[in-house]
Structure formats: structure tokens, C-alpha cells
CSV table of C-alpha atoms in Angstrom, one decimal:
chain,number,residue,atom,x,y,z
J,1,UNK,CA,-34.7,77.6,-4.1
J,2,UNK,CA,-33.1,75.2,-1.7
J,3,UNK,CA,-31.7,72.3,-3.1
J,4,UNK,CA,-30.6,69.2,-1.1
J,5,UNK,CA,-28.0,66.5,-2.8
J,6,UNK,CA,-27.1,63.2,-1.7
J,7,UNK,CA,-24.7,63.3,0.9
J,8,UNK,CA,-20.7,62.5,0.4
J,9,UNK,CA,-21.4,59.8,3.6
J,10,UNK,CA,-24.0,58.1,1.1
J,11,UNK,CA,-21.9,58.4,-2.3
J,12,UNK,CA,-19.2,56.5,0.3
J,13,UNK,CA,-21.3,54.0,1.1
J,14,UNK,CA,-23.1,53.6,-2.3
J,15,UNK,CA,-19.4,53.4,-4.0
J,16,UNK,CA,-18.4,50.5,-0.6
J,17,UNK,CA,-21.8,48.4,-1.7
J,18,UNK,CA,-20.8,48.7,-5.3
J,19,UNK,CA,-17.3,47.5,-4.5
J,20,UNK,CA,-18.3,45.1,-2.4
J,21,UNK,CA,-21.1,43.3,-5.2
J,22,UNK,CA,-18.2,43.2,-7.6
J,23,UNK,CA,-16.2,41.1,-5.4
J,24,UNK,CA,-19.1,38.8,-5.2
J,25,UNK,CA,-20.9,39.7,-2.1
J,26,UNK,CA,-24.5,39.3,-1.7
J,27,UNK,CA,-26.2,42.8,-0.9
J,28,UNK,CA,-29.3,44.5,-0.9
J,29,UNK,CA,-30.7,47.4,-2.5
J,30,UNK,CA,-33.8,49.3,-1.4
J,31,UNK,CA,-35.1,52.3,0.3
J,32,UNK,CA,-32.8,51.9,3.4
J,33,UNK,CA,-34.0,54.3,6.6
J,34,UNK,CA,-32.5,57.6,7.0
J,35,UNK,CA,-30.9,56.3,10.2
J,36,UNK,CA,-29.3,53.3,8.8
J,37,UNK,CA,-31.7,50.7,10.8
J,38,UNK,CA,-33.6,48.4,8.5
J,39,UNK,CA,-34.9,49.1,5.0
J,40,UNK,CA,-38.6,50.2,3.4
J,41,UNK,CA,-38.0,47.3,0.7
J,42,UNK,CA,-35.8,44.8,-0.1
J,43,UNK,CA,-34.4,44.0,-3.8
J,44,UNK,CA,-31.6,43.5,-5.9
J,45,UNK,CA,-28.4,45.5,-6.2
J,46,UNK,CA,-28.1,47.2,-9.3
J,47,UNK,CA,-24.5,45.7,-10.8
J,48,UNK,CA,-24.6,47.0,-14.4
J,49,UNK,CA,-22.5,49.4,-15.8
J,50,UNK,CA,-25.2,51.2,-17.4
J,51,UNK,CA,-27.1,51.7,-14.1
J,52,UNK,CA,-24.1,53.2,-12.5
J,53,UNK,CA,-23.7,55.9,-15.4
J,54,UNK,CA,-27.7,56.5,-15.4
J,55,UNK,CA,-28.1,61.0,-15.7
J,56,UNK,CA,-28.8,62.7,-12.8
J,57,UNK,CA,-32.5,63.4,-11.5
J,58,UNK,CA,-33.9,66.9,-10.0
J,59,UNK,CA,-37.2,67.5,-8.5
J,60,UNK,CA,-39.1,70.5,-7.6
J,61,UNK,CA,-41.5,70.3,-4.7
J,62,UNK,CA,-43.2,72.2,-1.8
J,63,UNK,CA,-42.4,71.2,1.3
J,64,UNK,CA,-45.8,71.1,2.7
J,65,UNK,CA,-49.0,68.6,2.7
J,66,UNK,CA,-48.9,67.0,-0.6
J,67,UNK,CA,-45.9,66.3,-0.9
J,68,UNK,CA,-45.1,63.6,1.8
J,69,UNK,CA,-43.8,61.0,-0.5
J,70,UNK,CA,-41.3,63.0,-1.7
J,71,UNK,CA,-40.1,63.9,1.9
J,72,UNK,CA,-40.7,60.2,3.1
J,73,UNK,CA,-38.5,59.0,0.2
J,74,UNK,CA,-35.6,61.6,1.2
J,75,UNK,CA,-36.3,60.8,4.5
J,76,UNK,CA,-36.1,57.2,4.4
J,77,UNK,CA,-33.3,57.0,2.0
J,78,UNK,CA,-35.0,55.7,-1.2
J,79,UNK,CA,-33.1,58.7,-3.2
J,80,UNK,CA,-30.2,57.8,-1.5
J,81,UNK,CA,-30.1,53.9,-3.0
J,82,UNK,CA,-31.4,54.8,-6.3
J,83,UNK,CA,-28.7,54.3,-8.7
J,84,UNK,CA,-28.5,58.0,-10.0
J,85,UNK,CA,-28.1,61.0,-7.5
J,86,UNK,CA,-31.2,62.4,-7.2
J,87,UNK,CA,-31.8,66.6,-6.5
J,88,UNK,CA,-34.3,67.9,-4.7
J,89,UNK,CA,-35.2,71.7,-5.1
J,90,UNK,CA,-37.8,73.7,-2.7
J,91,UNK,CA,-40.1,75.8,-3.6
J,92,UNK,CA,-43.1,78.0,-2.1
J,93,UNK,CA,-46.5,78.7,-3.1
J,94,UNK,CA,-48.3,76.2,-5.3
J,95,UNK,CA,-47.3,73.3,-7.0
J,96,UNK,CA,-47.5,76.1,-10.0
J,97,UNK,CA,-44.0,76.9,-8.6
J,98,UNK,CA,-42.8,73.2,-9.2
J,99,UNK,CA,-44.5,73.4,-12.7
J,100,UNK,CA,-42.5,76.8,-13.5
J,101,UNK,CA,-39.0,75.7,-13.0
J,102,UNK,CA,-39.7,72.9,-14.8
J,103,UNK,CA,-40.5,74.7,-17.5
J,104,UNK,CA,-37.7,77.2,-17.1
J,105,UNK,CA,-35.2,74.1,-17.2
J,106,UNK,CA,-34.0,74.7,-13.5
J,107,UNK,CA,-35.6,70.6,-12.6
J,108,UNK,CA,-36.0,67.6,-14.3
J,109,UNK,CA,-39.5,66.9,-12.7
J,110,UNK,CA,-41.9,68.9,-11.0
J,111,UNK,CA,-43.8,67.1,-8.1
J,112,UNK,CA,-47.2,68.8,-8.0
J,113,UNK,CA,-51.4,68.4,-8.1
J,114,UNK,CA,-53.6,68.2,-11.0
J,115,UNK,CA,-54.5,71.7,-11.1
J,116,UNK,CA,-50.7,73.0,-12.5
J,117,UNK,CA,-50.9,69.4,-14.5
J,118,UNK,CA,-53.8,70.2,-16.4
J,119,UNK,CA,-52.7,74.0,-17.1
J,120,UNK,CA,-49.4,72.3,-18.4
J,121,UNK,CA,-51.0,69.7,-20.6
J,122,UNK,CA,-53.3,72.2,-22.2
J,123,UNK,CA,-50.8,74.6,-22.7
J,124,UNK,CA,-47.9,72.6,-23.8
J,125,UNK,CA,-49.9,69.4,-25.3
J,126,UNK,CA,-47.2,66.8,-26.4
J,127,UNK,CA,-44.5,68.6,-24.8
J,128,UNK,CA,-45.8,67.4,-21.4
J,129,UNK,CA,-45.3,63.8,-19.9
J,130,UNK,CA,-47.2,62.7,-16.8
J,131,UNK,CA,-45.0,60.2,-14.8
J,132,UNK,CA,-47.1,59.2,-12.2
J,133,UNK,CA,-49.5,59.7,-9.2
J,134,UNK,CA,-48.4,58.6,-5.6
J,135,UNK,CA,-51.8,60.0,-4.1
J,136,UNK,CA,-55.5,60.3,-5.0
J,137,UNK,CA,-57.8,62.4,-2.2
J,138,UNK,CA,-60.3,64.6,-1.4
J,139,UNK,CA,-60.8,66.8,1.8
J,140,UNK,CA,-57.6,68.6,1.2
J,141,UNK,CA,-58.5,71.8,-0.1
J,142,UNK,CA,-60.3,73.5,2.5
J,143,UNK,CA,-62.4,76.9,2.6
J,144,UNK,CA,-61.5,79.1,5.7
J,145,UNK,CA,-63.7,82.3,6.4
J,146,UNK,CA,-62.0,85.3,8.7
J,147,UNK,CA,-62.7,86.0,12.2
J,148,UNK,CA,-64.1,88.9,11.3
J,149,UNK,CA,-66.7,87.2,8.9
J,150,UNK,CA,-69.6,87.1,12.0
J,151,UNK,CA,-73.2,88.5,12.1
J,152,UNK,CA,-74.5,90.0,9.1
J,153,UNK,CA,-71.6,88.7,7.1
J,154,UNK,CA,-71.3,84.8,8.7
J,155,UNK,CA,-70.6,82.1,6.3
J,156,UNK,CA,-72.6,79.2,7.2
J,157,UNK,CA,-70.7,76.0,6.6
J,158,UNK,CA,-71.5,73.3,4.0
J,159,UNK,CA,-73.1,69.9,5.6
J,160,UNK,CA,-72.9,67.2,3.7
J,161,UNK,CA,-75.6,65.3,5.5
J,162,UNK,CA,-78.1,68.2,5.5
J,163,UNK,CA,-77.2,69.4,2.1
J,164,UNK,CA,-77.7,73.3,3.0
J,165,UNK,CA,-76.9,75.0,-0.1
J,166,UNK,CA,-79.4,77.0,-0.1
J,167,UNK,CA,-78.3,78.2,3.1
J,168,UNK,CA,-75.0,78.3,2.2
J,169,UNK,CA,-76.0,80.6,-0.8
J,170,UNK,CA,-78.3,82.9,0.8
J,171,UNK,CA,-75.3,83.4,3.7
J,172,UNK,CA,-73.0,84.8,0.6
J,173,UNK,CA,-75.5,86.6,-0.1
J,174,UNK,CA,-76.3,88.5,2.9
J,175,UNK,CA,-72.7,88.8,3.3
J,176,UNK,CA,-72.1,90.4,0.3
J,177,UNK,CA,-75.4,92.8,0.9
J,178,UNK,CA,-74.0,93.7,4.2
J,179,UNK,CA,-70.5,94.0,3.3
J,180,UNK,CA,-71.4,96.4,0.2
J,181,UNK,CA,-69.3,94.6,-2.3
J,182,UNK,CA,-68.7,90.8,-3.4
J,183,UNK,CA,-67.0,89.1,-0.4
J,184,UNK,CA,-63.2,88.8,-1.4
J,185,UNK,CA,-61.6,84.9,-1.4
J,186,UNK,CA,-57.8,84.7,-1.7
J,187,UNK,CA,-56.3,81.8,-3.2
J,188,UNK,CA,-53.6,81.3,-5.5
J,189,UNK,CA,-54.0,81.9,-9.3
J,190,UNK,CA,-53.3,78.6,-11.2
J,191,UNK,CA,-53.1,76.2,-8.4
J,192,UNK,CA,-55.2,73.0,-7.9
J,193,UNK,CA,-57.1,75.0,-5.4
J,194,UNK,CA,-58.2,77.4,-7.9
J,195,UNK,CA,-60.7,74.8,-9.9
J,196,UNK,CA,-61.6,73.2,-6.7
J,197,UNK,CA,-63.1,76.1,-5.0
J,198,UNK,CA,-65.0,77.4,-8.3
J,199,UNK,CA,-66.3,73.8,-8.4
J,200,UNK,CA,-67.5,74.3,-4.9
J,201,UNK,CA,-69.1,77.6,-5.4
J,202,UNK,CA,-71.0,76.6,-8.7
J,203,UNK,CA,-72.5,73.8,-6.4
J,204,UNK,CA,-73.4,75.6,-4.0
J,205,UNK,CA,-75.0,77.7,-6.9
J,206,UNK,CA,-72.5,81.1,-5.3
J,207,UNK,CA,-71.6,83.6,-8.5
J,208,UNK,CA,-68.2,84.2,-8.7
J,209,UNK,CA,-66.5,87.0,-10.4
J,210,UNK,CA,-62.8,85.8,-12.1
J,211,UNK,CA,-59.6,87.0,-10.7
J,212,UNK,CA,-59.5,91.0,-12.0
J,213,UNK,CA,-63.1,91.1,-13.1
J,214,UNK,CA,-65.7,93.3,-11.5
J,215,UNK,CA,-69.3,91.9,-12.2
J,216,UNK,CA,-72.5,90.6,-10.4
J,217,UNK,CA,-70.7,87.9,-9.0
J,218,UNK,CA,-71.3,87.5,-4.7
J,219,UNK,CA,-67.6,86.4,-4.4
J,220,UNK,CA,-64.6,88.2,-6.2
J,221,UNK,CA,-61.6,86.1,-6.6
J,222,UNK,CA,-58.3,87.6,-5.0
J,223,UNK,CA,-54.9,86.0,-6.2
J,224,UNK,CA,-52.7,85.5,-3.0
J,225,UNK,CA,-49.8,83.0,-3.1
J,226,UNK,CA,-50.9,79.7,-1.0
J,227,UNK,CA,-48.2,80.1,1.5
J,228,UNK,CA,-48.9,83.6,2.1
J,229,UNK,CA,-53.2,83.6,2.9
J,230,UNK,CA,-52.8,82.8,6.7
J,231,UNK,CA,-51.4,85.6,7.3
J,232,UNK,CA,-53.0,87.3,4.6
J,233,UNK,CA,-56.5,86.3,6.1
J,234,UNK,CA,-55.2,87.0,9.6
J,235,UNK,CA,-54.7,90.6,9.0
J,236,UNK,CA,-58.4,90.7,8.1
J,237,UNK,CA,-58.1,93.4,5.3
J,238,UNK,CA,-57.1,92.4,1.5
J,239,UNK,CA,-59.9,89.0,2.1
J,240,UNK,CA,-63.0,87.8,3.6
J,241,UNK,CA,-62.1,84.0,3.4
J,242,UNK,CA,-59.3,81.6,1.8
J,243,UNK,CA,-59.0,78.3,0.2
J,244,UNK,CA,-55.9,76.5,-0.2
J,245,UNK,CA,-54.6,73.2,0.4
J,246,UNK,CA,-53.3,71.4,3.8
J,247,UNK,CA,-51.1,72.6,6.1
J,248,UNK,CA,-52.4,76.5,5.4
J,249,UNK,CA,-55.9,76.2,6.0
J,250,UNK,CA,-55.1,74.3,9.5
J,251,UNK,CA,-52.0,77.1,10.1
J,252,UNK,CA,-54.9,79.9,9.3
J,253,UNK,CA,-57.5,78.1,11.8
J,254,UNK,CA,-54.5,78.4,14.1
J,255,UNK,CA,-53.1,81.9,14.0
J,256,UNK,CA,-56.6,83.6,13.6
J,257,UNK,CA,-58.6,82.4,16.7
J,258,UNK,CA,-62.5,83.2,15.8
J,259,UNK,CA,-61.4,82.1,11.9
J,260,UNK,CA,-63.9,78.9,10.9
J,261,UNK,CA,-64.4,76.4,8.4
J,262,UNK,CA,-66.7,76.6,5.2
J,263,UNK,CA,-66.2,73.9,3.0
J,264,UNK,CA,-63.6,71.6,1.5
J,265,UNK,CA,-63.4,69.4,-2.1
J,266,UNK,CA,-64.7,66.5,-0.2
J,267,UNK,CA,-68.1,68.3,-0.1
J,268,UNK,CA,-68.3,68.3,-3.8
J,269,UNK,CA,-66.8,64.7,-4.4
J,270,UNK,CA,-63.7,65.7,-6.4
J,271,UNK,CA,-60.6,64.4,-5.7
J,272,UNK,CA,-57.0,65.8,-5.8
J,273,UNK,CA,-54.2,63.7,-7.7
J,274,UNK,CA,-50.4,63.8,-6.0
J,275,UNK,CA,-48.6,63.9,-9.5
J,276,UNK,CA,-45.1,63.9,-11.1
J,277,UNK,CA,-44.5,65.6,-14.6
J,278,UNK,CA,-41.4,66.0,-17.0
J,279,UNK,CA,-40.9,67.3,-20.3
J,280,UNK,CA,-41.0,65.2,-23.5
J,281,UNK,CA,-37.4,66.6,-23.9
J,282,UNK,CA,-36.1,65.3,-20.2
J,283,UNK,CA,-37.8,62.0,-20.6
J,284,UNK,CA,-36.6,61.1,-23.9
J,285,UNK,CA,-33.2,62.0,-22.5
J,286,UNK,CA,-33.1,60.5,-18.9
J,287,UNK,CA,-36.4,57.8,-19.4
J,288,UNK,CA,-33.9,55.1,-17.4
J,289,UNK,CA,-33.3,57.7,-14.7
J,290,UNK,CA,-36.8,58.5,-14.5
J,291,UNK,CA,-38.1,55.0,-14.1
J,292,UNK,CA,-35.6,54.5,-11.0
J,293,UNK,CA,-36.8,57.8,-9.5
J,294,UNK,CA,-40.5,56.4,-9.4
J,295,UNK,CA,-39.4,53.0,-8.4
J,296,UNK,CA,-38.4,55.4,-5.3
J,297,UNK,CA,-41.4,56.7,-5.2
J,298,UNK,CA,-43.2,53.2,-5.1
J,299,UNK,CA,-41.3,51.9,-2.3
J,300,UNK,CA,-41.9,55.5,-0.4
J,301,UNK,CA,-45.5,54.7,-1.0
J,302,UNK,CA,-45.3,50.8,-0.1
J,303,UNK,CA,-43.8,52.1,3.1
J,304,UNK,CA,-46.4,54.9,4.2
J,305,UNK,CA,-49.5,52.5,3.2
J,306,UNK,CA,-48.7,50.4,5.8
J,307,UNK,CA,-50.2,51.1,8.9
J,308,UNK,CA,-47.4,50.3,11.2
J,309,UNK,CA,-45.1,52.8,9.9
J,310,UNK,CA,-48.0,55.8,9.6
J,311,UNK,CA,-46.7,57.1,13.1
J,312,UNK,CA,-42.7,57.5,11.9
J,313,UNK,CA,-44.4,58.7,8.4
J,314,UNK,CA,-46.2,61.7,10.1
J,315,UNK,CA,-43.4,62.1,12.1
J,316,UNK,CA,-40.8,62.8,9.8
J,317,UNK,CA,-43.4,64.7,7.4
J,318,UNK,CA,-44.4,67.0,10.6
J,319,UNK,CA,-40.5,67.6,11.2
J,320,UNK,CA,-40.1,68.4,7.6
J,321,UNK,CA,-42.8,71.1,7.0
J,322,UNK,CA,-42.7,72.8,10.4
J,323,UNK,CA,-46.1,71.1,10.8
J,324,UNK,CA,-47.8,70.0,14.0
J,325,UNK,CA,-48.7,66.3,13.8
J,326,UNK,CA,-51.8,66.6,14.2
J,327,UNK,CA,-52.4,68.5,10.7
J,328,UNK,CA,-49.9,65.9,9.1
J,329,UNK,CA,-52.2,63.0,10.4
J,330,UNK,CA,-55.3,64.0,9.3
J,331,UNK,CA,-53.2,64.5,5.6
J,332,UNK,CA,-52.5,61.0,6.1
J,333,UNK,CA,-56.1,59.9,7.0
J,334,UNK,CA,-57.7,61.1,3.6
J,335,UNK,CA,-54.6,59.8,2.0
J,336,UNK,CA,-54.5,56.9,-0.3
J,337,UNK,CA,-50.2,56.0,-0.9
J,338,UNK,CA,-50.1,54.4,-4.4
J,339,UNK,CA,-47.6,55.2,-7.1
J,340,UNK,CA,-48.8,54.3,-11.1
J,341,UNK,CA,-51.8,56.1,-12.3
J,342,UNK,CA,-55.0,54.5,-11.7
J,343,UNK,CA,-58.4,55.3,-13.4
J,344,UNK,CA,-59.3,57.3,-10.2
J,345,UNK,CA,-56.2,59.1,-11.0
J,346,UNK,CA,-56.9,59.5,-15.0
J,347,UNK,CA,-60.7,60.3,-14.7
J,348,UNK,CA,-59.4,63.5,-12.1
J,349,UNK,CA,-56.6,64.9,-14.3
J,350,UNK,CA,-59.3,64.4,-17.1
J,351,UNK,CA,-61.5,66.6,-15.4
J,352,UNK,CA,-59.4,69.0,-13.8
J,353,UNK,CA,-58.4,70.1,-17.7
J,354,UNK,CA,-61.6,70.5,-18.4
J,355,UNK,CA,-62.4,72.9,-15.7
J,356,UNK,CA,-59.3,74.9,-17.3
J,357,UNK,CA,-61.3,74.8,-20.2
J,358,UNK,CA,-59.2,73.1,-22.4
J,359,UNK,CA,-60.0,70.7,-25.3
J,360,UNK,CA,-58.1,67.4,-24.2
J,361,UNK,CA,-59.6,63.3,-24.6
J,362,UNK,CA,-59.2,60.9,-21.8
J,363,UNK,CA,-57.6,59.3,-24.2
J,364,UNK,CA,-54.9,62.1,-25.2
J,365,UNK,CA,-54.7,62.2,-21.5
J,366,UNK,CA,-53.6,58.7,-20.9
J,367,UNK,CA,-51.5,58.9,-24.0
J,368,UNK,CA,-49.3,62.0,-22.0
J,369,UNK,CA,-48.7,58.9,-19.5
J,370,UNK,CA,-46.2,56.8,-21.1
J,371,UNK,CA,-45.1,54.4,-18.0
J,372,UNK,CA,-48.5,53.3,-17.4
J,373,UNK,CA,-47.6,49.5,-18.8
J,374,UNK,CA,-44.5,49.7,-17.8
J,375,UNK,CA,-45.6,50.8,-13.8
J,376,UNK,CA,-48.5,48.1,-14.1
J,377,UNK,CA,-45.9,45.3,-14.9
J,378,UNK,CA,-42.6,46.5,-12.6
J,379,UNK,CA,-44.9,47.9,-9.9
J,380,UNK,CA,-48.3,46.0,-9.9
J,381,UNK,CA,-49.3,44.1,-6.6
């Protein structure tokens, strides 16, 4: 993992603006810009002693598509003027990743979507809190077929405005028939990706066989970690198509020319929740951090919403991830930047655990999300 700390230039200049407010002097706390000009959001300096002791925060996140309020906030300094040093740790693959260190003790909080969220929650019940959502979308997991899938084996694309499914199910098919075997699709075990591309299959009425199964199913699932199918798929062996989330679809269309687009979540009407989760056993300890951390969040969130900043957004987020901005845009196009958890946001985690197959209410669901009051009084519009 990489990690990334606050900076001894910003514990200076958080330890001159607390020296400064205990002489008296007016100041402002907020998310202030990475380069020092101007802030995201303007509010009152924290003065109490308790705030300055508040514990430590980590975070584990991918630095790819999905993630952008977390690199926004770095970015833009809203860590940086929290009053408790905040960590961030990197890691690859899925938001499973996020979901494994935090589980392993290694992060405080792992930022992730609501497929890892509901495997958590229905394996670990009550030992799971859900902090928040910054993000609620669809159109971000995206089915890519291989250059060499052409002729006999072609994929025809889902159209929403024709609604071709039939077509789209006898193109499997023929595939499959031509091919000799169930048409192999990588994507990563465990990942939100996982539940959306079954979803998408079962519409489209395509058997699937399970990851390790052999059966009479027209695709066979392959387990490939996310950040690893472009090349994967590329190399036009191991699979026949891939499905992951934005920026690897868009990187696969790019590094295998002839590669094409099948489908995407937005085809079946599911949406994908941006989501933050802790343990019972870190939240009972560090709740005041915790609330400060998503306070960070909200003014990240605040910021990218408005249109006038989406350029420097994208920007940074396309600097961060290696990303062109083109890909990081049309993230931000599908995007909706709010930080609580919104019905929208409780009705997809309910349903993502239920694709998992696990026996959970809404209501034990919203119960998991303890700052729902408390982010619908401090961070309401």
C-alpha cells in the first residue's frame, strides 16, 4: 500500500491558525485549495481542546473512477483542515481491497461501492457501520467484448431504445456455438461489478455459469482482478469479454483497437452507491473523528456539484489516476456529488445484498447507518 500523511508544511500551518485563534484572531476553517488560493467552504475554526486531541483517521481507497471525492478532498485540502490528521492508503483492484484492510485492521475506513458493502454487511452483520454515500450512479460498470470477438462470435450491443435482447441473447449464443465452449467474462470476484453484470445477463435472459462451475450456462465467469482485465482482455487468450468499472473499461477500449462495447448498469436501471464503511469497533472509538472526516467529504462534494469548478475537479482527478480527461469527465457526467445517504442510496445497498443472497431488511440496513440524523441535521441543504 501507499499511504499519504498530512504534510509537516500543513501541521505548521494548522499549529500557526491554532495559535493565532487563541490570541483572538478571527480565522476560517474549511476545505482550503491544495495551492493555497481560496477555499471550497467557509466555517468556523475549531478552538476546543477536545477537537485538537480528536484520534487519527485512515482510509483505504482506489485511486481510480469512484473514488474522486476522496482525491478531490486530498486534493483540495479538506483532510488537510480537518482537525485530526487524516491517512490515506492505496490500494488496487476492487473496492474489495479497501474492504480487506479494513477488516484486517490496517484502515479505519474503507472507501468503496455497494457490492464489497453488501458482502461486508452480510457477512459481519452488526459488526459493520455504513458512514455515508458521496455518489449514486449508473453507467459506470461497463461490458467490453475483445477484438477478437467478430463474425460468428460478435456480441451485439444492448440498445436501450430498441430493446434487443433477444438479439443480444441469440449473439451469446452463437458465440458460444461457434466458439465450442461458454464464452469466458473476466471480472473481479466480490466487486460491485460482479452483481451488476449477472443482473445484466439475467435480463438479457444470457445463462451464466458461477466462477469455478462448469454447466449449461452460455457465459462462464472468470475471476481477474479489476485493474488487471485490460490487459488481460488485450492479450485475447484467458477471456472473451470484461466488465469492470470506469477508468478500465475506457483504458481496455483504448489499448485493444477493434475491442467494443456491450452493455453497461445503466441498461438495466441499477445504480452504483460511492460508500464509506467502518467497523462497529472503530466507530465506537473514533465516532468524533469520523464525523469530521465526512464533514470533509461534504464540502469535497459541495465543491465538485458545482458546475464551475467541474473542469479543476476532472483535472485533478485525471492527474491523480493516470486518467485521460476525457474518461474522468464522462465519470463526472453520470455523477451525482452528495454526501449522507439518501433513499436512492438505501434502496441500492438494499438490493445489492440481496443479489449476494443474503437475508438483510431495509430496515436492518438503515439501522447499519448510524449518522443518518446526524448528516441530515449538520449537512442538510
Amino acid at each position: 500500500m501507499r499511504t499519504r500523511k498530512r504534510t509537516a508544511k500543513a501541521k505548521v500551518l494548522l499549529l500557526a491558525c491554532m495559535a493565532a485563534l487563541a490570541l483572538g484572531v478571527a480565522g476560517l476553517w474549511g476545505c482550503a485549495s491544495g495551492d493555497g488560493q481560496g477555499d471550497v467552504k467557509q466555517g468556523e475554526a475549531p478552538a476546543s481542546e477536545s477537537q485538537e486531541a480528536l484520534e487519527p483517521v485512515s482510509v483505504a481507497y482506489l485511486n481510480k473512477a469512484g473514488y474522486e471525492t476522496v482525491i478531490v478532498a486530498d486534493k483540495k485540502g479538506c483532510f488537510d483542515a480537518a482537525p485530526m490528521d487524516v491517512e490515506l492508503l492505496t490500494v488496487s483492484g476492487s473496492g474489495q481491497q479497501s474492504v480487506e484492510a479494513l477488516l484486517a485492521g490496517s484502515a479505519d475506513v474503507a472507501a468503496t461501492g455497494q457490492g464489497p458493502v453488501a458482502d461486508a454487511l452480510g457477512q459481519y452483520g452488526d459488526d459493520i457501520v455504513v458512514l455515508c454515500g458521496t455518489n449514486c450512479n449508473t453507467n459506470s460498470q461497463v461490458i467490453v467484448a475483445a477484438p477478437s470477438m467478430t463474425g460468428d462470435t460478435a456480441i451485439t450491443p444492448y440498445d436501450k431504445a430498441s430493446d434487443n435482447k433477444a438479439e443480444v441473447r441469440a449473439s451469446f449464443e452463437a458465440a458460444a456455438a461457434a466458439l465450442g465452449r461458454p464464452v469466458k467474462l473476466g471480472v473481479q470476484q466480490g466487486a460491485t461489478t460482479e452483481s451488476a453484470v449477472k443482473s445484466w445477463m439475467s435480463a438479457m435472459g444470457v445463462s451464466v455459469n458461477d466462477f469455478g462451475t462448469e454447466g449449461d450456462g452460455t457465459v462462464t465467469l472468470v475471476d481477474v482482478k479489476a485493474n488487471t482485465l485490460p490487459t488481460v482482455l488485450a492479450a485475447g487468450s484467458d477471456i472473451d469479454l470484461m466488465a469492470a468499472s470506469q477508468p478500465y473499461p475506457d483504458t481496455a477500449l483504448s489499448a485493444a483497437p477493434g475491442s467494443y462495447r456491450v452493455g453497461s448498469n445503466a441498461d438495466t436501471n441499477s445504480y452504483d452507491v460511492a460508500a464509506y464503511i467502518t467497523t462497529k469497533e472503530v466507530y465506537e472509538k473514533k465516532e468524533a473523528s469520523l464525523k469530521e472526516f465526512v464533514k470533509a467529504l461534504d464540502q469535497a462534494t459541495d465543491y465538485m456539484a458545482d458546475s464551475a469548478n467541474e473542469a479543476e475537479c476532472v483535472k485533478i482527478c485525471a492527474d491523480s489516476m493516470g486518467a485521460s480527461e476525457d474518461t474522468v469527465r464522462a465519470a463526472f457526467s453520470v455523477a451525482d456529488w452528495k454526501t449522507g445517504m439518501t433513499d436512492t442510496m438505501l434502496d441500492s445497498l438494499a438490493k445489492a445484498v440481496k443479489k449476494k443472497g443474503y437475508e438483510m431488511t431495509p430496515d436492518q440496513i438503515k439501522a447499519a447507518c448510524p449518522l443518518i440524523p446526524w448528516m441530515d441535521a449538520e449537512l442538510g441543504d
